[in-house]
Structures are given as C-alpha cells and as structure tokens.
Amino acid sequence: MEDTTSLIQEITSQFQRSGHDLQRIQKSIQDIRDTEKARQEMRQDARALLLSSRRNVDPESLKHEDLMIELDQQKFSTAKAIQDMDQDIASLEAEVHQLRMQSLELDSSGRKATNASGTAGDSSGTKRRSSSKGAVDQDGDTMDDEENLLDDAAHASAVLRLQLYRALGIEMLEDDLGVYTKARIRSKSKNDVHLVKFDDQLSPFYQTNLVWEFAS
C-alpha cells in the first residue's frame, strides 16, 4: 500500500508546474494576444489607407490611362497586321510572277511550234533566215513581256500598300518628281492631323514610330 501511495505521489509531482513555469505560459499567451491585436490594427490601417487612396484618385486620369493602354494595344496589333499583310503580299507576288513566267513559256513554245509548221515548205536558206529572225523576235518579245509583268506586279503592290495606308489614316504625298517625301496623318482618336516629312538623315525605325505615334 505504501509503495502504491509513493508511486502515485511521484507521478503527480511530475505533472505539477512551478510558479515560474506558469508565469512563462501566461506571458506567452499574452504575447500571442498582443501580436494578434497589432496584426488586426495594421490590417485596419492598411484597409483605411487603400480606401483613402482610391477616393483621392481622379477618375478621369484612370480613364485616360486605360485609353492610352488600349491605343498602345491597337497600335501593336495594327503593326503586326501590316507586317503579316506585307508577308502575304510578297508571297502572292512571287506566286503570280511564277505563274506568269510559266504562261510566257507556254506561249513561247506555242509560237515556236506554229512558226516551225508554217515554214516547213520553204527552202533551207529561207528556213535558216526565218528561224534566226523568229528566234530574235521571240526572245525580244519574251523579255518585253517579262518586264511588263514585273512592272505590273510592282504597280499593283504599290497601289495595295497605298490603299492600306490610307485606310489607316496615312496619306502619302508626292513631290514634283513623283517621289513620296511626306505623309499626312489623320488620327481619329485624337481628332488631329499631322504632316511628317521623310528625311534620309533620320533612321527608318524612328520615322516609322513617329508615324504610328501620330496615327494612334
């Protein structure tokens, strides 16, 4: 019985805390409460500061900032679309040129066959003279046709580019020699007109950005 009592007392003493331990526990609890209170106060201060800053912001300035962001996005989208269209135009020009060259080759082959059959009954000397003269004439006609086709393709490409620029509010202006030296730019968003003079001393990158800045 005494052994049992001693064992119970020993176990109970292990669960008992000293006054110093209790003070440490209470201090820790108080520190936790103080920290939580300070955190709540900081959260309230931050919320009040945010509400105050929102009230002080001018709504018109926010609208202007949103508009500028939207215009920048439109400018980059338009520049990307123009770049894609330029690539498509170059691809189509190459394809049209290839098809027209094939057409010229077929036409030249047909004319050679016609000339050969038409001169079959002539004398050999006449054949040689006719063949030589016909070959020179055909080569000259082929070269003229190729040059005309290239000129037509270049003209069509230039017209398409001018139409595209005009749709974007950019009008190219010629000088007395027929060279495009200026551009009249109309901005629908800003409702104004600018005149840009192209200068060889300025980089193409700078002049392009200047045009898009006025057009946006």
PDB file of C-alpha atoms in Angstrom:
ATOM      1  CA  MET A   1       0.000   0.000   0.000  1.00  0.00           C
ATOM      2  CA  GLU A   2       2.803   2.384   0.863  1.00  0.00           C
ATOM      3  CA  ASP A   3       4.513   1.556  -2.440  1.00  0.00           C
ATOM      4  CA  THR A   4       1.341   2.393  -4.332  1.00  0.00           C
ATOM      5  CA  THR A   5       0.944   5.694  -2.497  1.00  0.00           C
ATOM      6  CA  SER A   6       4.540   6.643  -3.194  1.00  0.00           C
ATOM      7  CA  LEU A   7       4.131   5.818  -6.865  1.00  0.00           C
ATOM      8  CA  ILE A   8       1.003   7.990  -7.142  1.00  0.00           C
ATOM      9  CA  GLN A   9       2.724  10.901  -5.420  1.00  0.00           C
ATOM     10  CA  GLU A  10       5.723  10.616  -7.709  1.00  0.00           C
ATOM     11  CA  ILE A  11       3.571  10.619 -10.848  1.00  0.00           C
ATOM     12  CA  THR A  12       1.517  13.573  -9.566  1.00  0.00           C
ATOM     13  CA  SER A  13       4.626  15.601  -8.853  1.00  0.00           C
ATOM     14  CA  GLN A  14       5.740  15.200 -12.477  1.00  0.00           C
ATOM     15  CA  PHE A  15       2.524  16.856 -13.709  1.00  0.00           C
ATOM     16  CA  GLN A  16       2.747  19.783 -11.301  1.00  0.00           C
ATOM     17  CA  ARG A  17       4.159  23.055 -12.624  1.00  0.00           C
ATOM     18  CA  SER A  18       6.171  25.518 -10.674  1.00  0.00           C
ATOM     19  CA  GLY A  19       5.129  29.124 -10.332  1.00  0.00           C
ATOM     20  CA  HIS A  20       7.874  30.151 -12.747  1.00  0.00           C
ATOM     21  CA  ASP A  21       6.557  27.814 -15.443  1.00  0.00           C
ATOM     22  CA  LEU A  22       3.045  29.184 -15.056  1.00  0.00           C
ATOM     23  CA  GLN A  23       4.324  32.719 -15.431  1.00  0.00           C
ATOM     24  CA  ARG A  24       6.145  31.798 -18.618  1.00  0.00           C
ATOM     25  CA  ILE A  25       2.999  30.205 -20.051  1.00  0.00           C
ATOM     26  CA  GLN A  26       0.868  33.219 -19.167  1.00  0.00           C
ATOM     27  CA  LYS A  27       3.457  35.549 -20.690  1.00  0.00           C
ATOM     28  CA  SER A  28       3.477  33.544 -23.920  1.00  0.00           C
ATOM     29  CA  ILE A  29      -0.317  33.675 -24.106  1.00  0.00           C
ATOM     30  CA  GLN A  30      -0.256  37.423 -23.545  1.00  0.00           C
ATOM     31  CA  ASP A  31       2.396  37.881 -26.253  1.00  0.00           C
ATOM     32  CA  ILE A  32       0.229  35.939 -28.686  1.00  0.00           C
ATOM     33  CA  ARG A  33      -2.764  38.125 -27.877  1.00  0.00           C
ATOM     34  CA  ASP A  34      -0.733  41.317 -28.276  1.00  0.00           C
ATOM     35  CA  THR A  35       0.651  40.143 -31.603  1.00  0.00           C
ATOM     36  CA  GLU A  36      -2.814  39.282 -32.917  1.00  0.00           C
ATOM     37  CA  LYS A  37      -4.142  42.651 -31.798  1.00  0.00           C
ATOM     38  CA  ALA A  38      -1.303  44.506 -33.508  1.00  0.00           C
ATOM     39  CA  ARG A  39      -1.860  42.499 -36.682  1.00  0.00           C
ATOM     40  CA  GLN A  40      -5.555  43.406 -36.727  1.00  0.00           C
ATOM     41  CA  GLU A  41      -4.720  47.076 -36.204  1.00  0.00           C
ATOM     42  CA  MET A  42      -2.231  47.009 -39.075  1.00  0.00           C
ATOM     43  CA  ARG A  43      -4.812  45.353 -41.307  1.00  0.00           C
ATOM     44  CA  GLN A  44      -7.360  48.040 -40.459  1.00  0.00           C
ATOM     45  CA  ASP A  45      -4.823  50.803 -41.123  1.00  0.00           C
ATOM     46  CA  ALA A  46      -3.910  49.295 -44.493  1.00  0.00           C
ATOM     47  CA  ARG A  47      -7.565  48.991 -45.465  1.00  0.00           C
ATOM     48  CA  ALA A  48      -8.239  52.596 -44.478  1.00  0.00           C
ATOM     49  CA  LEU A  49      -5.192  53.776 -46.447  1.00  0.00           C
ATOM     50  CA  LEU A  50      -6.340  51.869 -49.541  1.00  0.00           C
ATOM     51  CA  LEU A  51      -9.826  53.352 -49.362  1.00  0.00           C
ATOM     52  CA  SER A  52      -8.371  56.819 -48.911  1.00  0.00           C
ATOM     53  CA  SER A  53      -6.076  56.449 -51.930  1.00  0.00           C
ATOM     54  CA  ARG A  54      -8.959  55.269 -54.096  1.00  0.00           C
ATOM     55  CA  ARG A  55     -11.012  58.306 -53.139  1.00  0.00           C
ATOM     56  CA  ASN A  56      -8.110  60.628 -53.966  1.00  0.00           C
ATOM     57  CA  VAL A  57      -7.529  59.209 -57.464  1.00  0.00           C
ATOM     58  CA  ASP A  58      -9.103  61.258 -60.257  1.00  0.00           C
ATOM     59  CA  PRO A  59     -11.495  59.075 -62.287  1.00  0.00           C
ATOM     60  CA  GLU A  60     -10.601  61.000 -65.442  1.00  0.00           C
ATOM     61  CA  SER A  61      -6.927  60.125 -65.049  1.00  0.00           C
ATOM     62  CA  LEU A  62      -7.840  56.454 -64.735  1.00  0.00           C
ATOM     63  CA  LYS A  63      -9.927  56.665 -67.912  1.00  0.00           C
ATOM     64  CA  HIS A  64      -7.069  58.391 -69.720  1.00  0.00           C
ATOM     65  CA  GLU A  65      -4.610  55.717 -68.617  1.00  0.00           C
ATOM     66  CA  ASP A  66      -6.954  52.947 -69.754  1.00  0.00           C
ATOM     67  CA  LEU A  67      -7.398  54.710 -73.097  1.00  0.00           C
ATOM     68  CA  MET A  68      -3.643  55.006 -73.615  1.00  0.00           C
ATOM     69  CA  ILE A  69      -3.190  51.313 -72.852  1.00  0.00           C
ATOM     70  CA  GLU A  70      -5.937  50.427 -75.306  1.00  0.00           C
ATOM     71  CA  LEU A  71      -4.412  52.647 -78.008  1.00  0.00           C
ATOM     72  CA  ASP A  72      -0.992  51.078 -77.479  1.00  0.00           C
ATOM     73  CA  GLN A  73      -2.521  47.637 -77.861  1.00  0.00           C
ATOM     74  CA  GLN A  74      -4.281  48.741 -81.049  1.00  0.00           C
ATOM     75  CA  LYS A  75      -1.046  50.209 -82.387  1.00  0.00           C
ATOM     76  CA  PHE A  76       0.880  46.986 -81.834  1.00  0.00           C
ATOM     77  CA  SER A  77      -1.980  44.919 -83.271  1.00  0.00           C
ATOM     78  CA  THR A  78      -2.119  47.133 -86.358  1.00  0.00           C
ATOM     79  CA  ALA A  79       1.646  46.969 -86.842  1.00  0.00           C
ATOM     80  CA  LYS A  80       1.511  43.176 -86.541  1.00  0.00           C
ATOM     81  CA  ALA A  81      -1.357  43.016 -89.045  1.00  0.00           C
ATOM     82  CA  ILE A  82       0.566  45.191 -91.524  1.00  0.00           C
ATOM     83  CA  GLN A  83       3.637  43.006 -91.156  1.00  0.00           C
ATOM     84  CA  ASP A  84       1.563  39.903 -91.828  1.00  0.00           C
ATOM     85  CA  MET A  85      -0.055  41.560 -94.845  1.00  0.00           C
ATOM     86  CA  ASP A  86       3.352  42.548 -96.223  1.00  0.00           C
ATOM     87  CA  GLN A  87       4.463  38.941 -95.972  1.00  0.00           C
ATOM     88  CA  ASP A  88       1.276  37.768 -97.679  1.00  0.00           C
ATOM     89  CA  ILE A  89       1.741  40.349-100.446  1.00  0.00           C
ATOM     90  CA  ALA A  90       5.333  39.245-101.034  1.00  0.00           C
ATOM     91  CA  SER A  91       4.248  35.606-101.167  1.00  0.00           C
ATOM     92  CA  LEU A  92       1.420  36.383-103.594  1.00  0.00           C
ATOM     93  CA  GLU A  93       3.719  38.482-105.777  1.00  0.00           C
ATOM     94  CA  ALA A  94       6.171  35.592-106.032  1.00  0.00           C
ATOM     95  CA  GLU A  95       3.365  33.180-106.851  1.00  0.00           C
ATOM     96  CA  VAL A  96       1.881  35.485-109.513  1.00  0.00           C
ATOM     97  CA  HIS A  97       5.311  36.027-111.052  1.00  0.00           C
ATOM     98  CA  GLN A  98       5.913  32.271-111.217  1.00  0.00           C
ATOM     99  CA  LEU A  99       2.530  31.636-112.837  1.00  0.00           C
ATOM    100  CA  ARG A 100       3.052  34.386-115.397  1.00  0.00           C
ATOM    101  CA  MET A 101       6.503  33.088-116.266  1.00  0.00           C
ATOM    102  CA  GLN A 102       5.012  29.645-116.841  1.00  0.00           C
ATOM    103  CA  SER A 103       2.366  31.237-119.053  1.00  0.00           C
ATOM    104  CA  LEU A 104       5.073  33.019-121.046  1.00  0.00           C
ATOM    105  CA  GLU A 105       6.983  29.773-121.500  1.00  0.00           C
ATOM    106  CA  LEU A 106       3.866  28.012-122.765  1.00  0.00           C
ATOM    107  CA  ASP A 107       3.069  30.903-125.091  1.00  0.00           C
ATOM    108  CA  SER A 108       6.631  30.951-126.411  1.00  0.00           C
ATOM    109  CA  SER A 109       6.567  27.195-127.005  1.00  0.00           C
ATOM    110  CA  GLY A 110       3.276  27.530-128.870  1.00  0.00           C
ATOM    111  CA  ARG A 111       4.632  30.272-131.124  1.00  0.00           C
ATOM    112  CA  LYS A 112       7.755  28.259-131.871  1.00  0.00           C
ATOM    113  CA  ALA A 113       5.649  25.262-132.872  1.00  0.00           C
ATOM    114  CA  THR A 114       3.449  27.444-135.084  1.00  0.00           C
ATOM    115  CA  ASN A 115       6.420  29.063-136.818  1.00  0.00           C
ATOM    116  CA  ALA A 116       8.067  25.688-137.361  1.00  0.00           C
ATOM    117  CA  SER A 117       4.971  24.217-139.030  1.00  0.00           C
ATOM    118  CA  GLY A 118       4.377  27.350-141.127  1.00  0.00           C
ATOM    119  CA  THR A 119       7.880  27.353-142.634  1.00  0.00           C
ATOM    120  CA  ALA A 120       8.109  23.604-143.369  1.00  0.00           C
ATOM    121  CA  GLY A 121       7.698  24.076-147.169  1.00  0.00           C
ATOM    122  CA  ASP A 122      10.292  26.856-147.577  1.00  0.00           C
ATOM    123  CA  SER A 123      13.826  26.394-148.856  1.00  0.00           C
ATOM    124  CA  SER A 124      16.636  25.590-146.425  1.00  0.00           C
ATOM    125  CA  GLY A 125      18.171  29.077-146.767  1.00  0.00           C
ATOM    126  CA  THR A 126      14.839  30.720-146.156  1.00  0.00           C
ATOM    127  CA  LYS A 127      14.290  28.423-143.179  1.00  0.00           C
ATOM    128  CA  ARG A 128      17.584  29.443-141.605  1.00  0.00           C
ATOM    129  CA  ARG A 129      16.901  33.147-142.080  1.00  0.00           C
ATOM    130  CA  SER A 130      13.313  32.823-140.842  1.00  0.00           C
ATOM    131  CA  SER A 131      14.346  30.699-137.868  1.00  0.00           C
ATOM    132  CA  SER A 132      17.115  33.105-136.869  1.00  0.00           C
ATOM    133  CA  LYS A 133      14.926  36.184-137.253  1.00  0.00           C
ATOM    134  CA  GLY A 134      11.993  34.487-135.494  1.00  0.00           C
ATOM    135  CA  ALA A 135      14.182  33.468-132.566  1.00  0.00           C
ATOM    136  CA  VAL A 136      15.436  37.035-132.136  1.00  0.00           C
ATOM    137  CA  ASP A 137      11.916  38.435-132.345  1.00  0.00           C
ATOM    138  CA  GLN A 138      10.575  35.851-129.884  1.00  0.00           C
ATOM    139  CA  ASP A 139      13.367  36.483-127.398  1.00  0.00           C
ATOM    140  CA  GLY A 140      12.747  40.216-127.627  1.00  0.00           C
ATOM    141  CA  ASP A 141       9.011  39.750-127.161  1.00  0.00           C
ATOM    142  CA  THR A 142       9.579  37.454-124.177  1.00  0.00           C
ATOM    143  CA  MET A 143      11.883  39.952-122.475  1.00  0.00           C
ATOM    144  CA  ASP A 144       9.407  42.759-123.083  1.00  0.00           C
ATOM    145  CA  ASP A 145       6.585  40.646-121.658  1.00  0.00           C
ATOM    146  CA  GLU A 146       8.635  39.789-118.564  1.00  0.00           C
ATOM    147  CA  GLU A 147       9.478  43.443-117.958  1.00  0.00           C
ATOM    148  CA  ASN A 148       5.844  44.424-118.400  1.00  0.00           C
ATOM    149  CA  LEU A 149       4.729  41.737-115.961  1.00  0.00           C
ATOM    150  CA  LEU A 150       7.272  42.844-113.377  1.00  0.00           C
ATOM    151  CA  ASP A 151       6.160  46.449-113.789  1.00  0.00           C
ATOM    152  CA  ASP A 152       2.518  45.415-113.396  1.00  0.00           C
ATOM    153  CA  ALA A 153       3.279  43.412-110.245  1.00  0.00           C
ATOM    154  CA  ALA A 154       5.259  46.285-108.717  1.00  0.00           C
ATOM    155  CA  HIS A 155       2.497  48.757-109.576  1.00  0.00           C
ATOM    156  CA  ALA A 156      -0.202  46.501-108.085  1.00  0.00           C
ATOM    157  CA  SER A 157       1.859  46.061-104.915  1.00  0.00           C
ATOM    158  CA  ALA A 158       2.375  49.825-104.582  1.00  0.00           C
ATOM    159  CA  VAL A 159      -1.330  50.523-105.096  1.00  0.00           C
ATOM    160  CA  LEU A 160      -2.274  47.926-102.485  1.00  0.00           C
ATOM    161  CA  ARG A 161       0.137  49.414 -99.952  1.00  0.00           C
ATOM    162  CA  LEU A 162      -1.191  52.928-100.553  1.00  0.00           C
ATOM    163  CA  GLN A 163      -4.764  51.721-100.065  1.00  0.00           C
ATOM    164  CA  LEU A 164      -3.762  50.018 -96.835  1.00  0.00           C
ATOM    165  CA  TYR A 165      -2.024  53.143 -95.519  1.00  0.00           C
ATOM    166  CA  ARG A 166      -4.991  55.319 -96.499  1.00  0.00           C
ATOM    167  CA  ALA A 167      -7.336  53.009 -94.573  1.00  0.00           C
ATOM    168  CA  LEU A 168      -5.162  53.604 -91.504  1.00  0.00           C
ATOM    169  CA  GLY A 169      -5.374  57.381 -91.944  1.00  0.00           C
ATOM    170  CA  ILE A 170      -1.954  57.742 -93.590  1.00  0.00           C
ATOM    171  CA  GLU A 171      -1.858  59.583 -96.930  1.00  0.00           C
ATOM    172  CA  MET A 172       1.435  59.506 -98.837  1.00  0.00           C
ATOM    173  CA  LEU A 173       2.280  62.770-100.662  1.00  0.00           C
ATOM    174  CA  GLU A 174       4.474  63.062-103.756  1.00  0.00           C
ATOM    175  CA  ASP A 175       6.836  65.856-104.713  1.00  0.00           C
ATOM    176  CA  ASP A 176       7.240  67.343-108.215  1.00  0.00           C
ATOM    177  CA  LEU A 177       9.343  64.351-109.276  1.00  0.00           C
ATOM    178  CA  GLY A 178       6.746  61.805-108.178  1.00  0.00           C
ATOM    179  CA  VAL A 179       8.710  60.685-105.103  1.00  0.00           C
ATOM    180  CA  TYR A 180       6.892  60.151-101.798  1.00  0.00           C
ATOM    181  CA  THR A 181       8.544  62.632 -99.448  1.00  0.00           C
ATOM    182  CA  LYS A 182       5.747  63.446 -96.986  1.00  0.00           C
ATOM    183  CA  ALA A 183       2.837  61.804 -95.219  1.00  0.00           C
ATOM    184  CA  ARG A 184      -0.375  63.402 -93.993  1.00  0.00           C
ATOM    185  CA  ILE A 185      -1.586  61.515 -90.909  1.00  0.00           C
ATOM    186  CA  ARG A 186      -5.106  61.741 -89.512  1.00  0.00           C
ATOM    187  CA  SER A 187      -5.779  60.389 -86.025  1.00  0.00           C
ATOM    188  CA  LYS A 188      -9.412  59.528 -85.361  1.00  0.00           C
ATOM    189  CA  SER A 189      -8.876  59.021 -81.633  1.00  0.00           C
ATOM    190  CA  LYS A 190      -7.143  62.388 -81.155  1.00  0.00           C
ATOM    191  CA  ASN A 191      -9.079  64.161 -83.922  1.00  0.00           C
ATOM    192  CA  ASP A 192      -5.997  65.910 -85.311  1.00  0.00           C
ATOM    193  CA  VAL A 193      -3.815  65.967 -88.440  1.00  0.00           C
ATOM    194  CA  HIS A 194      -0.015  65.837 -88.665  1.00  0.00           C
ATOM    195  CA  LEU A 195       2.356  66.292 -91.592  1.00  0.00           C
ATOM    196  CA  VAL A 196       5.547  64.219 -91.473  1.00  0.00           C
ATOM    197  CA  LYS A 197       8.431  64.909 -93.859  1.00  0.00           C
ATOM    198  CA  PHE A 198      10.682  61.946 -94.595  1.00  0.00           C
ATOM    199  CA  ASP A 199      14.342  62.710 -94.011  1.00  0.00           C
ATOM    200  CA  ASP A 200      17.204  60.453 -95.127  1.00  0.00           C
ATOM    201  CA  GLN A 201      19.248  61.614 -92.139  1.00  0.00           C
ATOM    202  CA  LEU A 202      16.730  60.032 -89.751  1.00  0.00           C
ATOM    203  CA  SER A 203      16.549  56.281 -89.248  1.00  0.00           C
ATOM    204  CA  PRO A 204      13.594  54.409 -90.798  1.00  0.00           C
ATOM    205  CA  PHE A 205      12.831  52.971 -87.346  1.00  0.00           C
ATOM    206  CA  TYR A 206      12.444  56.451 -85.838  1.00  0.00           C
ATOM    207  CA  GLN A 207      10.296  57.724 -88.705  1.00  0.00           C
ATOM    208  CA  THR A 208       8.067  54.630 -88.594  1.00  0.00           C
ATOM    209  CA  ASN A 209       7.494  55.010 -84.856  1.00  0.00           C
ATOM    210  CA  LEU A 210       6.746  58.703 -85.363  1.00  0.00           C
ATOM    211  CA  VAL A 211       4.106  57.906 -87.984  1.00  0.00           C
ATOM    212  CA  TRP A 212       2.431  55.282 -85.787  1.00  0.00           C
ATOM    213  CA  GLU A 213       2.513  57.610 -82.792  1.00  0.00           C
ATOM    214  CA  PHE A 214       0.613  60.256 -84.747  1.00  0.00           C
ATOM    215  CA  ALA A 215      -1.768  57.694 -86.273  1.00  0.00           C
ATOM    216  CA  SER A 216      -2.694  56.043 -82.957  1.00  0.00           C
TER     217      SER A 216
END
